[in-house]
Coordinates of C-alpha atoms in Angstrom, one line a residue:
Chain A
X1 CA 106.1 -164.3 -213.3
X2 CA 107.0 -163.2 -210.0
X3 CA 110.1 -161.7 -208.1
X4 CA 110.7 -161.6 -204.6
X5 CA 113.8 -160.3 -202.8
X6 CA 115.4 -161.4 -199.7
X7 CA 118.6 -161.6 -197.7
X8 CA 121.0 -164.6 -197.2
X9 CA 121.3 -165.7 -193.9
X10 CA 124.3 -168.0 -194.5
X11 CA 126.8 -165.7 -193.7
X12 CA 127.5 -162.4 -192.5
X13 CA 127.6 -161.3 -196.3
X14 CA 124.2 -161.2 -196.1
X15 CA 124.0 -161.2 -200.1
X16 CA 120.8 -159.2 -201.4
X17 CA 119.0 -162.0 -203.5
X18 CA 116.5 -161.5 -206.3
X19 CA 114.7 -164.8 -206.9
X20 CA 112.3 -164.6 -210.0
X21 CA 109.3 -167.3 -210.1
X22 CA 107.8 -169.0 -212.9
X23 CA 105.9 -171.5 -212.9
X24 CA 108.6 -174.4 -212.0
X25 CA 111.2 -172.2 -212.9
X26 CA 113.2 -170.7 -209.9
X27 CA 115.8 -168.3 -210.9
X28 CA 118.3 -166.8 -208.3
X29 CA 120.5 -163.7 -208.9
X30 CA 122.3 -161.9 -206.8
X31 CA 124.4 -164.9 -204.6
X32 CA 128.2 -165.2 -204.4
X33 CA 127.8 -168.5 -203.7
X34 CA 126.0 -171.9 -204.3
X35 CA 124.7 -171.5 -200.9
X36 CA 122.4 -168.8 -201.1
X37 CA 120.1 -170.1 -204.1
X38 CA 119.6 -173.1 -202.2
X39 CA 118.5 -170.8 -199.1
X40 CA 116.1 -168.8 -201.2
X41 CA 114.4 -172.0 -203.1
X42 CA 113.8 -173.3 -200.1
X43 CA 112.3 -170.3 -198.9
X44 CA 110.0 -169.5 -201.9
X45 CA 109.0 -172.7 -202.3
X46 CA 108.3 -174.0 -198.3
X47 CA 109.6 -172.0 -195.7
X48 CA 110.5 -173.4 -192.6
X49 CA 111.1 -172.6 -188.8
X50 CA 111.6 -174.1 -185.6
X51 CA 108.9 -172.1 -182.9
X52 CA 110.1 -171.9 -179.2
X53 CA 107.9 -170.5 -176.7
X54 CA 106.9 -171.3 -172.8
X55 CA 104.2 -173.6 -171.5
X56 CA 102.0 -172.9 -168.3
X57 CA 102.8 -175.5 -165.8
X58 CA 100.3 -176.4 -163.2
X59 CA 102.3 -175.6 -160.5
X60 CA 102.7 -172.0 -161.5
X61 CA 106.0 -172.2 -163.2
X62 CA 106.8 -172.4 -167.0
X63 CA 108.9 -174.7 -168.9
X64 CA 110.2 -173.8 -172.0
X65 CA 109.0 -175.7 -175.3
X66 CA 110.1 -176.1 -179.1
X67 CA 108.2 -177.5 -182.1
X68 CA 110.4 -180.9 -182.5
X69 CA 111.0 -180.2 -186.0
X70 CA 110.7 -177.6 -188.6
X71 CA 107.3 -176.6 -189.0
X72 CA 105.7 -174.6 -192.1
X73 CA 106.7 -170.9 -191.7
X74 CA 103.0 -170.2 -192.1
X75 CA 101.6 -171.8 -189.4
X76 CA 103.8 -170.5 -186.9
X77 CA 100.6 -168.3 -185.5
X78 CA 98.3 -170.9 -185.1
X79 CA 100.9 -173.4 -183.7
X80 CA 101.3 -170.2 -180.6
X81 CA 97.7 -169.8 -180.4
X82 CA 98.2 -173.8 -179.4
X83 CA 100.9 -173.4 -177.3
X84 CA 98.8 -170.2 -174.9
X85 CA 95.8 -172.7 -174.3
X86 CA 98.1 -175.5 -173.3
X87 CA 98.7 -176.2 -169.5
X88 CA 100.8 -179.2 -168.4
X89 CA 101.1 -181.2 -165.2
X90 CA 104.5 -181.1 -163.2
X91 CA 106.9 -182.8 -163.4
X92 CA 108.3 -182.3 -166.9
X93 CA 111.6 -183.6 -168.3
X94 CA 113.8 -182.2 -171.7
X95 CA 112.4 -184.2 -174.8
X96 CA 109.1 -184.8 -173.1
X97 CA 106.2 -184.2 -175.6
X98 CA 103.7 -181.5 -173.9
X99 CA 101.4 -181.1 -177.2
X100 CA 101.2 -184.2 -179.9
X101 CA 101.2 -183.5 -183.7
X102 CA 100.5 -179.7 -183.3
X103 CA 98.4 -178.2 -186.0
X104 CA 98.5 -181.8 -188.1
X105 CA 101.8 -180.8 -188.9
X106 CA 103.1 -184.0 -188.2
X107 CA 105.7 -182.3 -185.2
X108 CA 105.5 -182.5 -181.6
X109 CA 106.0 -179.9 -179.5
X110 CA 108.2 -180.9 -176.8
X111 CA 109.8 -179.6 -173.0
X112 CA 113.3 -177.8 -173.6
X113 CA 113.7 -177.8 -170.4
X114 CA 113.5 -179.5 -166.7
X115 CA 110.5 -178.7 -163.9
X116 CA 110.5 -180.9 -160.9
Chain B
X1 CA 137.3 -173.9 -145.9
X2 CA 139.6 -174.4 -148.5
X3 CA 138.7 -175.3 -152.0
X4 CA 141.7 -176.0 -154.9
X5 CA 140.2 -174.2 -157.4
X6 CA 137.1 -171.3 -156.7
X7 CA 135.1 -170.9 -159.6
X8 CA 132.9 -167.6 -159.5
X9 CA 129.5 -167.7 -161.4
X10 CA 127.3 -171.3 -162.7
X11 CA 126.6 -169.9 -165.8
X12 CA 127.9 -171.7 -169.5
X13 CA 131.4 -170.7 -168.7
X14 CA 131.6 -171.9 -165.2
X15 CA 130.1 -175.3 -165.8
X16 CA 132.4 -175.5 -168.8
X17 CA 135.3 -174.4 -166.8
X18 CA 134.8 -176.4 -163.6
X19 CA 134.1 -179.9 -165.6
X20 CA 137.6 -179.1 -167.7
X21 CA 139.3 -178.4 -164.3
X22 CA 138.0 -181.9 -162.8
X23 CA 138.6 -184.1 -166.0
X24 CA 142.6 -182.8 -165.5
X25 CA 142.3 -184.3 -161.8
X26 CA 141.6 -181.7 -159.9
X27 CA 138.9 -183.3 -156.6
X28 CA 138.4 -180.0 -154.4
X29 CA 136.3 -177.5 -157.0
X30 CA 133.6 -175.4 -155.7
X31 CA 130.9 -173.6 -158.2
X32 CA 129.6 -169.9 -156.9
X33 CA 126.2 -169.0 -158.2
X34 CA 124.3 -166.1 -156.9
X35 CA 121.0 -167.4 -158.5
X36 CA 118.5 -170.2 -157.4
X37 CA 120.0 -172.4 -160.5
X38 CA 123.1 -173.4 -162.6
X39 CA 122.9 -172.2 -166.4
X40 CA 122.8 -168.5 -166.2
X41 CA 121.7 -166.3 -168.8
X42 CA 120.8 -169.8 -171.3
X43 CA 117.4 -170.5 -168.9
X44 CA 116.4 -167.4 -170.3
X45 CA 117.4 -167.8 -173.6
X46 CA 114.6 -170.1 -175.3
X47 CA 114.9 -169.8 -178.6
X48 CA 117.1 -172.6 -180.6
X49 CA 120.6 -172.0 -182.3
X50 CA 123.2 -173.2 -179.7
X51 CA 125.6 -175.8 -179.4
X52 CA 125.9 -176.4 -183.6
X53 CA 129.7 -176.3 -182.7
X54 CA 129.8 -178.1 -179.5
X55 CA 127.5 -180.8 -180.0
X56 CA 126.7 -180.2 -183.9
X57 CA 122.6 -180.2 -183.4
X58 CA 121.0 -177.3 -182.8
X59 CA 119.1 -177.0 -178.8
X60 CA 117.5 -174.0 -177.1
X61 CA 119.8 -172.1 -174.5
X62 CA 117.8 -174.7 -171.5
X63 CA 119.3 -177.7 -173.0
X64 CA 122.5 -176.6 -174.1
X65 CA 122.9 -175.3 -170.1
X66 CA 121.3 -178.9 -169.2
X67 CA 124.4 -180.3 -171.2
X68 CA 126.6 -179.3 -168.7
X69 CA 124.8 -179.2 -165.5
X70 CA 124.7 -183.0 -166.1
X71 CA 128.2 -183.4 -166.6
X72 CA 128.7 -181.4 -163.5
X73 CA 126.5 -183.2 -161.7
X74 CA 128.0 -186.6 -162.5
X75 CA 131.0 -185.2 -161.8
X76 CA 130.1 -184.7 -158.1
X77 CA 131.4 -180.8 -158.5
X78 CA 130.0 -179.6 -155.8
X79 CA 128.3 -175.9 -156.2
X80 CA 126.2 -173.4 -154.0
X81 CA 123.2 -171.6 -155.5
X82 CA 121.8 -168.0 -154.0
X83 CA 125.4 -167.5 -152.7
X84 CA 126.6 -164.0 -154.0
X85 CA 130.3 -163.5 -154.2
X86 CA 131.2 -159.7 -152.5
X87 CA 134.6 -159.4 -152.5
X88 CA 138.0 -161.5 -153.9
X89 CA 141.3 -160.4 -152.8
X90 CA 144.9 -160.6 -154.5
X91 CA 145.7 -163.1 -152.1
X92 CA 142.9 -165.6 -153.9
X93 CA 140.3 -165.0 -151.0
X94 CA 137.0 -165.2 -152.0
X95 CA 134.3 -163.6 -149.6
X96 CA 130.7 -164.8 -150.5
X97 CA 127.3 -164.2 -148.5
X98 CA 124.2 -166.8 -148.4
X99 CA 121.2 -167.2 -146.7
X100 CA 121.7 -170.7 -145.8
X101 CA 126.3 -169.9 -144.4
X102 CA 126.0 -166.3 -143.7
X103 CA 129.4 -164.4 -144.2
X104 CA 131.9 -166.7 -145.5
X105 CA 135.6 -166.7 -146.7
X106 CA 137.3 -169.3 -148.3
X107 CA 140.6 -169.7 -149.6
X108 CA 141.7 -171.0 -152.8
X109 CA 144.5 -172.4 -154.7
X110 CA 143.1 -170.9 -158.2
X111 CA 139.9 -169.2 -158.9
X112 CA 138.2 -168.6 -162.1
X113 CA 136.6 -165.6 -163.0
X114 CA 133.0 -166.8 -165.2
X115 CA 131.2 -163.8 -164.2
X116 CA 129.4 -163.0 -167.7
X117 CA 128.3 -159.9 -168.6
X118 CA 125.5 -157.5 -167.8
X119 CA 123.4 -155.1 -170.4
X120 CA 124.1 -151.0 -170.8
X121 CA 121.2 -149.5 -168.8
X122 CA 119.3 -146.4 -170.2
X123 CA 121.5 -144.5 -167.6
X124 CA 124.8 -144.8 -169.6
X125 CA 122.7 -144.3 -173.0
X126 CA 121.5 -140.4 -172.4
X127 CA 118.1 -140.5 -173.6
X128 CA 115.9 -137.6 -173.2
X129 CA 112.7 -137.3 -171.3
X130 CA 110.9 -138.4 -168.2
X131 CA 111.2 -141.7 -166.3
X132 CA 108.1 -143.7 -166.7
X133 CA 107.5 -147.7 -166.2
X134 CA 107.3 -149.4 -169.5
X135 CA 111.2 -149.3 -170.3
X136 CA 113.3 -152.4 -170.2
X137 CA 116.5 -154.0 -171.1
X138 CA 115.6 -156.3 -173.7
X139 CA 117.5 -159.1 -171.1
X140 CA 115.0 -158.3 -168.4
X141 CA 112.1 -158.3 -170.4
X142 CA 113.3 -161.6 -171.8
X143 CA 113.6 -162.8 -168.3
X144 CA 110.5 -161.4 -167.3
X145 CA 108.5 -163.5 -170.3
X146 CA 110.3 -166.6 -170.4
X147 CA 111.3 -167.5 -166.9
X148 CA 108.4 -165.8 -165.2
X149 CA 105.7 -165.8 -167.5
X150 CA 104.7 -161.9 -168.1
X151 CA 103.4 -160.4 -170.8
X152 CA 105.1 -157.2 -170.2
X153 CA 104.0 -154.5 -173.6
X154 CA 101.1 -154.8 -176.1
X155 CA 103.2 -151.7 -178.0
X156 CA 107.0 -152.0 -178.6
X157 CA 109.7 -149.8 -180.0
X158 CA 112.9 -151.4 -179.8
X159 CA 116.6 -149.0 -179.4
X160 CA 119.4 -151.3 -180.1
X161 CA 119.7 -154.0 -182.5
X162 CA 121.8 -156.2 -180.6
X163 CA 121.1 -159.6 -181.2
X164 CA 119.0 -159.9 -177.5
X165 CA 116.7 -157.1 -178.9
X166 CA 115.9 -158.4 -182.5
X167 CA 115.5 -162.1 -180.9
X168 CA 112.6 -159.9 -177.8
X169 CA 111.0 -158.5 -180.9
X170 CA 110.2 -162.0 -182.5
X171 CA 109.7 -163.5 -179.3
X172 CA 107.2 -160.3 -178.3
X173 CA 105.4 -160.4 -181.9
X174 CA 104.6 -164.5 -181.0
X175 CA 103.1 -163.7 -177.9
X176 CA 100.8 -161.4 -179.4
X177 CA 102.1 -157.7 -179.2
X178 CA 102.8 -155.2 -182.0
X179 CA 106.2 -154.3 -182.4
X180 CA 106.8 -151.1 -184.0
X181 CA 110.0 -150.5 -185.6
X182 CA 113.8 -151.0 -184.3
X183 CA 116.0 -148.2 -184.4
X184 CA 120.0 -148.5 -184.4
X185 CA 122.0 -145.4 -184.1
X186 CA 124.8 -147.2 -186.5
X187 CA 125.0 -147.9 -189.9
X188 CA 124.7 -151.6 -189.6
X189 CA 123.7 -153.9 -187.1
X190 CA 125.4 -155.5 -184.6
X191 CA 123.1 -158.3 -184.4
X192 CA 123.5 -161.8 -186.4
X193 CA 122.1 -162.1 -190.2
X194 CA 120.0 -164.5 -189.4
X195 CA 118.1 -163.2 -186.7
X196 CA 117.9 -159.8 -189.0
X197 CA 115.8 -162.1 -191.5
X198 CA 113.8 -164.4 -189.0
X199 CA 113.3 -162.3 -186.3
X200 CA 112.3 -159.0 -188.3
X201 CA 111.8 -159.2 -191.7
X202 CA 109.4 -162.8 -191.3
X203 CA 107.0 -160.2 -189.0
X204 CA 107.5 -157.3 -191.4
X205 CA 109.3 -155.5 -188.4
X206 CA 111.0 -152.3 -189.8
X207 CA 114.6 -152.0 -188.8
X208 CA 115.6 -147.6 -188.9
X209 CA 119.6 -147.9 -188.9
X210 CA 121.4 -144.4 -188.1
X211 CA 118.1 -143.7 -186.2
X212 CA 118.0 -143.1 -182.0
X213 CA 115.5 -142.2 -179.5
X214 CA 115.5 -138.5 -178.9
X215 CA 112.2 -138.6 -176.5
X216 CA 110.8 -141.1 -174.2
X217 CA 106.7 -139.1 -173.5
X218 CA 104.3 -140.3 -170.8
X219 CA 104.4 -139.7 -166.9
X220 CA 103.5 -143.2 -165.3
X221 CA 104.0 -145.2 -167.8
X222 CA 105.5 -145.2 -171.3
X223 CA 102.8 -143.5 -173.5
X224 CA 105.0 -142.5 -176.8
X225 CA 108.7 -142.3 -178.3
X226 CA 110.2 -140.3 -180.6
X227 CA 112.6 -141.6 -182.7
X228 CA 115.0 -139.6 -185.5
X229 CA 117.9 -140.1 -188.2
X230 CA 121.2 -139.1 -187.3
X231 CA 124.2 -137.4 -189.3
X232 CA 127.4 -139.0 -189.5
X233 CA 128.5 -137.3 -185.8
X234 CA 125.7 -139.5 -184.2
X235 CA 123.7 -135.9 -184.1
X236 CA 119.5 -136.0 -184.8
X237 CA 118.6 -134.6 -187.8
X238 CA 115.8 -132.1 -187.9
X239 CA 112.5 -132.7 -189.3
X240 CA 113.4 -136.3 -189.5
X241 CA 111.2 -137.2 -186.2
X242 CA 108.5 -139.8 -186.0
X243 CA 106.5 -141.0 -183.0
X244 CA 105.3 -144.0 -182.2
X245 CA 102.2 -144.9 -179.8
X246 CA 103.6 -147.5 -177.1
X247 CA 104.0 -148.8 -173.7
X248 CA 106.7 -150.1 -174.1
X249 CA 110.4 -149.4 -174.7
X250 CA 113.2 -152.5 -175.0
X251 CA 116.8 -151.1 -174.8
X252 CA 119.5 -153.6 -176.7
X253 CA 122.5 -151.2 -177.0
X254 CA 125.2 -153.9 -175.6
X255 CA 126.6 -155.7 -173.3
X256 CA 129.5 -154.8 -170.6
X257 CA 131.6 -157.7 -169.1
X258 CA 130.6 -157.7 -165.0
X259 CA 134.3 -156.8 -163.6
X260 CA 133.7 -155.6 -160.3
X261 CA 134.9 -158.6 -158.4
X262 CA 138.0 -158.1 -161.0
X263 CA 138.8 -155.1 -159.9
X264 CA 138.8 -155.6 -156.3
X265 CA 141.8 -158.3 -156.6
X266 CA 143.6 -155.8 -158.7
X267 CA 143.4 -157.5 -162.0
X268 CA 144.5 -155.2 -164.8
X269 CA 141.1 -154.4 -167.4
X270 CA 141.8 -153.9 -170.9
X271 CA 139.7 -150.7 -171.4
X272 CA 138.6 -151.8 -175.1
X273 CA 136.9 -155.6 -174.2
X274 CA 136.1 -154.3 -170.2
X275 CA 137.6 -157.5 -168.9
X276 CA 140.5 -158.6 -167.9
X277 CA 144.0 -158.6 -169.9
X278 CA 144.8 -162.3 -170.0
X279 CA 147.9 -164.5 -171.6
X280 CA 147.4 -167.7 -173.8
X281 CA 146.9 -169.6 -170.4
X282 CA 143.8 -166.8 -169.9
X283 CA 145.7 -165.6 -166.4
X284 CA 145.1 -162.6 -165.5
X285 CA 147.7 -160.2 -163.9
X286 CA 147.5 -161.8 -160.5
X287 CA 148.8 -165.0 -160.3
X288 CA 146.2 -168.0 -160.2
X289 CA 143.4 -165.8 -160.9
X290 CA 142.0 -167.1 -164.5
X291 CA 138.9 -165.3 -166.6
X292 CA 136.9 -166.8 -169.9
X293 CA 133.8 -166.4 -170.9
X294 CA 131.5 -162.8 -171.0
X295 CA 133.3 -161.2 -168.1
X296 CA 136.9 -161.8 -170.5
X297 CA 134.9 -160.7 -173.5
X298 CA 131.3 -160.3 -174.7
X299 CA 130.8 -163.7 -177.2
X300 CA 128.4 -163.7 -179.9
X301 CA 128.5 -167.8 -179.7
X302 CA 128.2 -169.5 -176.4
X303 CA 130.3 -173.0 -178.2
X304 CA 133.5 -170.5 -177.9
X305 CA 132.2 -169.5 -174.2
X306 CA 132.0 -173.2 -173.6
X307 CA 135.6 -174.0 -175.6
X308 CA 137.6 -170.7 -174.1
X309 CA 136.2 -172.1 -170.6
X310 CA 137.9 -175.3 -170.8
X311 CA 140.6 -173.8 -171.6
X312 CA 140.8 -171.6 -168.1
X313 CA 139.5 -174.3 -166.2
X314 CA 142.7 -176.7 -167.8
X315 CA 145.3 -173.6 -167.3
X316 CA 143.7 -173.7 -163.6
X317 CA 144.3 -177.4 -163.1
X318 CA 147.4 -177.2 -164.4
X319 CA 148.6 -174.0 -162.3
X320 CA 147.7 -176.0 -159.0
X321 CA 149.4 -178.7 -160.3
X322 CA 152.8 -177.4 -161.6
X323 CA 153.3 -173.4 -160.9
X324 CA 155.5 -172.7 -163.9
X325 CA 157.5 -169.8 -163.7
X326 CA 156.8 -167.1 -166.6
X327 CA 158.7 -167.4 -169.8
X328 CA 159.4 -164.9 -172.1
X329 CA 156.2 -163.6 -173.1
X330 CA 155.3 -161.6 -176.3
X331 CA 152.4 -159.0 -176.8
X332 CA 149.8 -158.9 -179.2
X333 CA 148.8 -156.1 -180.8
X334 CA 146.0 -154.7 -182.8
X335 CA 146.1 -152.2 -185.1
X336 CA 144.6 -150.8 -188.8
X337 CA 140.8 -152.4 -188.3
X338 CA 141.3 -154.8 -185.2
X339 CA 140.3 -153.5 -182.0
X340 CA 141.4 -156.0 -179.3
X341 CA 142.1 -159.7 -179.1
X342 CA 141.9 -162.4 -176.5
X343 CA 144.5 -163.7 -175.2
X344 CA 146.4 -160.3 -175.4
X345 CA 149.8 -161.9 -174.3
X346 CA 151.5 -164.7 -175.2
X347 CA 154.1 -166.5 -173.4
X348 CA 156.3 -168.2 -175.5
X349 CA 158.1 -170.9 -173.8
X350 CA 155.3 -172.4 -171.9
X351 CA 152.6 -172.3 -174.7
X352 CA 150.6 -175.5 -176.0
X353 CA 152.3 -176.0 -180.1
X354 CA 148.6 -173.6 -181.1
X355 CA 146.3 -171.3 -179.7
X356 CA 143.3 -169.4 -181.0
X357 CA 143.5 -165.4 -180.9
X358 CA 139.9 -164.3 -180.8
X359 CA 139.6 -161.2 -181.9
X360 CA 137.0 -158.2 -183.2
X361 CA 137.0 -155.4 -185.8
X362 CA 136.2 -152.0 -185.8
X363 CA 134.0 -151.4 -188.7
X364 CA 132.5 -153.7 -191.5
X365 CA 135.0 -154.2 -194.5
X366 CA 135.0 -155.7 -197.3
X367 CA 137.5 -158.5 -199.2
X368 CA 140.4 -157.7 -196.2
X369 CA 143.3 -160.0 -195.5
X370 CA 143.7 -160.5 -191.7
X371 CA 147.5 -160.8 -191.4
X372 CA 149.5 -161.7 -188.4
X373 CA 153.1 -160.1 -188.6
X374 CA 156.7 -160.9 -186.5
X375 CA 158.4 -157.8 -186.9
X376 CA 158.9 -158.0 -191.1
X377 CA 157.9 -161.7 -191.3
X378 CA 154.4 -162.6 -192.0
X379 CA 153.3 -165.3 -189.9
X380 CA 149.8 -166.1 -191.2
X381 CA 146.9 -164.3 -193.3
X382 CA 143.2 -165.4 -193.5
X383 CA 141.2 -163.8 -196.4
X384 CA 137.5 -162.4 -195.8
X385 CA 135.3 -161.6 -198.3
X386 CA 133.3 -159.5 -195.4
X387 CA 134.1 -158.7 -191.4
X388 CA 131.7 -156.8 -189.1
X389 CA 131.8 -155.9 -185.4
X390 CA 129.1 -158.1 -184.4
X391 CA 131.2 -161.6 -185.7
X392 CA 134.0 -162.3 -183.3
X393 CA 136.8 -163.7 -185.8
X394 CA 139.3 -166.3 -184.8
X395 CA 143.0 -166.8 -185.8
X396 CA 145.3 -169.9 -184.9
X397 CA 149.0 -169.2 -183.6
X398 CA 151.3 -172.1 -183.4
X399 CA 154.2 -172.7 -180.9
X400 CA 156.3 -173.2 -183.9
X401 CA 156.0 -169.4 -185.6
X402 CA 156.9 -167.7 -182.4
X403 CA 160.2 -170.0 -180.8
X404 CA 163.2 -168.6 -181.1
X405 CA 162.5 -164.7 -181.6
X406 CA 163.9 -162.1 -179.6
X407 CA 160.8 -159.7 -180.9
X408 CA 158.4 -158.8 -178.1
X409 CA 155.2 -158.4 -180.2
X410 CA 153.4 -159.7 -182.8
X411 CA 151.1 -157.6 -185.1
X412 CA 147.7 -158.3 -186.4
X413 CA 145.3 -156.1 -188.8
X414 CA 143.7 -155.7 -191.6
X415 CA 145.4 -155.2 -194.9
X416 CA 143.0 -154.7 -198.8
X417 CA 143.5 -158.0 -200.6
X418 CA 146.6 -157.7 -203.3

């Protein structure tokens, strides 16, 4: 058995959870609401996060980027060690994919923004 | 030159305001932007969580800003970039210099004040100690990394944890340096819940509430900082001192609307917001001059920016269009746990049937009613299991609760739950 405590980010009660592991069995103290056992399931059992960052553009600007998807919490490292070697070629539109199925995660990185 | 309506500053609530203003028919705008692009302070912002109100998906501050500079664009509003607005007088002249027109005045019908906001420097924050390179505002540094592509600390202590700081010290941690601890000299944190958790805790970044800097060490360039608790009088507690090894120092100890313009047409400044005292129409105290956005209020959420924006740039429209004479107007005011609200005056007979006071408290309470009062008669009550000064909260007021009255205020506060 384990237990691992967190805070809620649902709202600003921020409710101080205690979510106790074992096995398959997920139990959640500590919430005022239904809300924040769903929130710390999912994040005991596979976190996820969006990553933003910035692309080098050959031109010498940089356009901003964000993993298309939720990506495993864990990888978010790796996925930036990606990101720093990646240079892209001007010009770049929103929604344009600058690194295909990062990590074999199965989620594009994409341009969050315009460079002509 | 002429314009209808003058709209100072491109940034979310400009575009917001200056798209509203043309949808209600208004053809001669002109957009004022002392940068080299439209958006403002959302190019810098990279990180995702905007727009879940406006356009119910989350986007990065880019493409939320991209939203509107499209609709602007299609709307053929036209706008000047690199043109810095240096004076605006009570007469609705607005004096703005540019490379490309030199000195320029123009004369408008209505201008909108979108000015935003700008960060408290370490000048207003009285630290201690020399004056070394290595200190930032946490907006600068952000600007510095994600617009122009610096690296700018290897190792970070962070004063301040203001949502733009705890978001720096996530963003800092991915790009490979080591960020030391934040300290907060409050109790609790005026940043969001959520970026608590995913920008701190995820990178086992320690957060030291009732904790300031009381020494900033190194000559040339940052070389140590000393942080300590402090008693309940905001005072340093000996013996209670630890220093941290760094480079670098981010400062994220608020944000204060940019009124300077303001001032010099005589608007009237609420001195607990720092912007402008504005009625449900947000007109200021010169006639024709209308505010929203950061340089009204500082927003935690740039969807109300974008929503209170429309609003001015409709009230503008409408001004130009019909110049309705004042009605009887009735104040707003805050007391027992609310420290200001937005609009701050309401006038009564030319009102839309509701309006949203936005307002924020003093403190973080617990299970509080947040009652609205007419004289003895309450008007409405919202209950909150929790309020804190970092969440803006919101109240509607409808035509229908105020008509009639002879009462010149209304009363809104905080009251325990019965």
């Amino acid at each position: 058995m384990k237990t691992i405590e967190m805070t809620c980010i649902n709202c600003p009660m921020g409710c101080a959870l205690t979510v106790n592991i074992d096995g398959d069995n997920i139990n959640v103290t500590g919430n005022t609401c239904p809300r924040g056992a769903i929130y710390a399931k999912d994040e005991v059992t596979h976190p996820t996060r969006i990553v933003t960052s910035t692309i080098k553009v050959t031109n010498g600007m940089r356009v901003s980027c964000k993993s298309e998807h939720v990506i495993p919490k864990e990888k978010i490292f790796e996925i930036m060690e990606v990101i720093r070697n990646t240079e892209v070629k001007a010009p770049v539109k929103i929604g344009d994919i600058l690194i295909e199925n990062v990590c074999d995660t199965g989620v594009n990185v994409i341009a969050t923004k315009n460079i002509k | 030159m002429n314009y209808d309506v003058v709209i100072i500053g491109g940034g979310p609530a400009g575009l917001a305001a200056a798209y509203a203003c043309k949808k209600e028919g208004v053809e001669s705008i002109l957009i004022i932007e002392r940068d080299d692009k439209l958006g403002g302070i959302l190019n810098q912002c990279i990180h995702n969580g905007f727009g879940l109100h406006t356009f119910n998906e989350e986007l990065t501050g880019p493409e939320y800003a991209q939203r509107f500079i499209d609709k602007v664009i299609n709307e053929k509003i036209e706008y000047k970039l690199n043109s810095t607005v240096i004076n605006i007088s009570d007469k609705l002249e607005v004096t703005y210099v540019s490379k490309n027109d030199g000195l320029c005045t123009i004369k408008a019908k209505a201008i909108v004040l979108c000015m935003g906001c700008r960060e408290r420097p370490r000048g207003a924050l009285n630290i201690a100690g020399y004056r070394p390179s290595g200190i930032y505002s946490a907006g600068t540094a952000q600007r510095l990394m994600n617009i122009d592509g610096y690296k700018i600390g290897k190792e970070v202590v962070i004063l301040g944890s203001g949502d733009i700081g705890l978001i720096m010290a996530r963003r800092m941690t991915l790009e490979g340096s080591h960020v030391n601890c934040v300290a907060e000299l409050l109790p609790y944190s005026g940043g969001l819940k959520r970026n608590i958790v995913q920008c701190l805790n995820d990178y086992d970044i320690p957060l030291f509430l009732s904790h300031t800097v009381i020494d900033i060490k190194g000559k040339d360039r940052v070389e140590s900082v000393v942080i300590a608790e402090v008693d309940e009088n905001k005072k340093p507690i000996k013996g209670t001192e630890k220093e941290y090894k760094c480079d670098t120092l981010l400062l994220s100890c608020g944000l204060l609307p940019e009124n300077e313009l303001s001032r010099m047409a005589n608007v009237e400044i609420s001195r607990v917001t720092g912007g402008p005292i504005v009625n449900d129409k947000l007109e200021t105290s010169i006639k024709g001059i209308f505010a929203c956005g950061n340089v009204l209020h500082v927003h935690d959420l740039v969807d109300f920016v974008s929503s209170e924006a429309s609003l001015a740039g409709q009230a503008a429209a409408n001004f130009i269009k019909d110049n309705k004479k004042q009605g009887n107007t009735i104040k707003v005011i805050p007391s027992g746990g609310v420290r200001y609200t937005v609009p701050q005056i309401i006038d009564v007979d030319n009102m839309v049937d509701s309006i949203t006071l936005r307002f924020r408290v003093d403190n973080v309470y617990k299970n509080k009613d947040i009652v609205l009062m007419l004289g003895e008669k309450e008007l409405a009550h919202t209950r909150k299991r929790i309020v804190a000064p970092g969440e803006m909260e919101q109240m509607k007021v409808d035509k229908k609760m105020l008509e009639g009255t002879d009462l010149k205020e209304i009363n809104i506060f905080l009251k325990e739950v019965q």
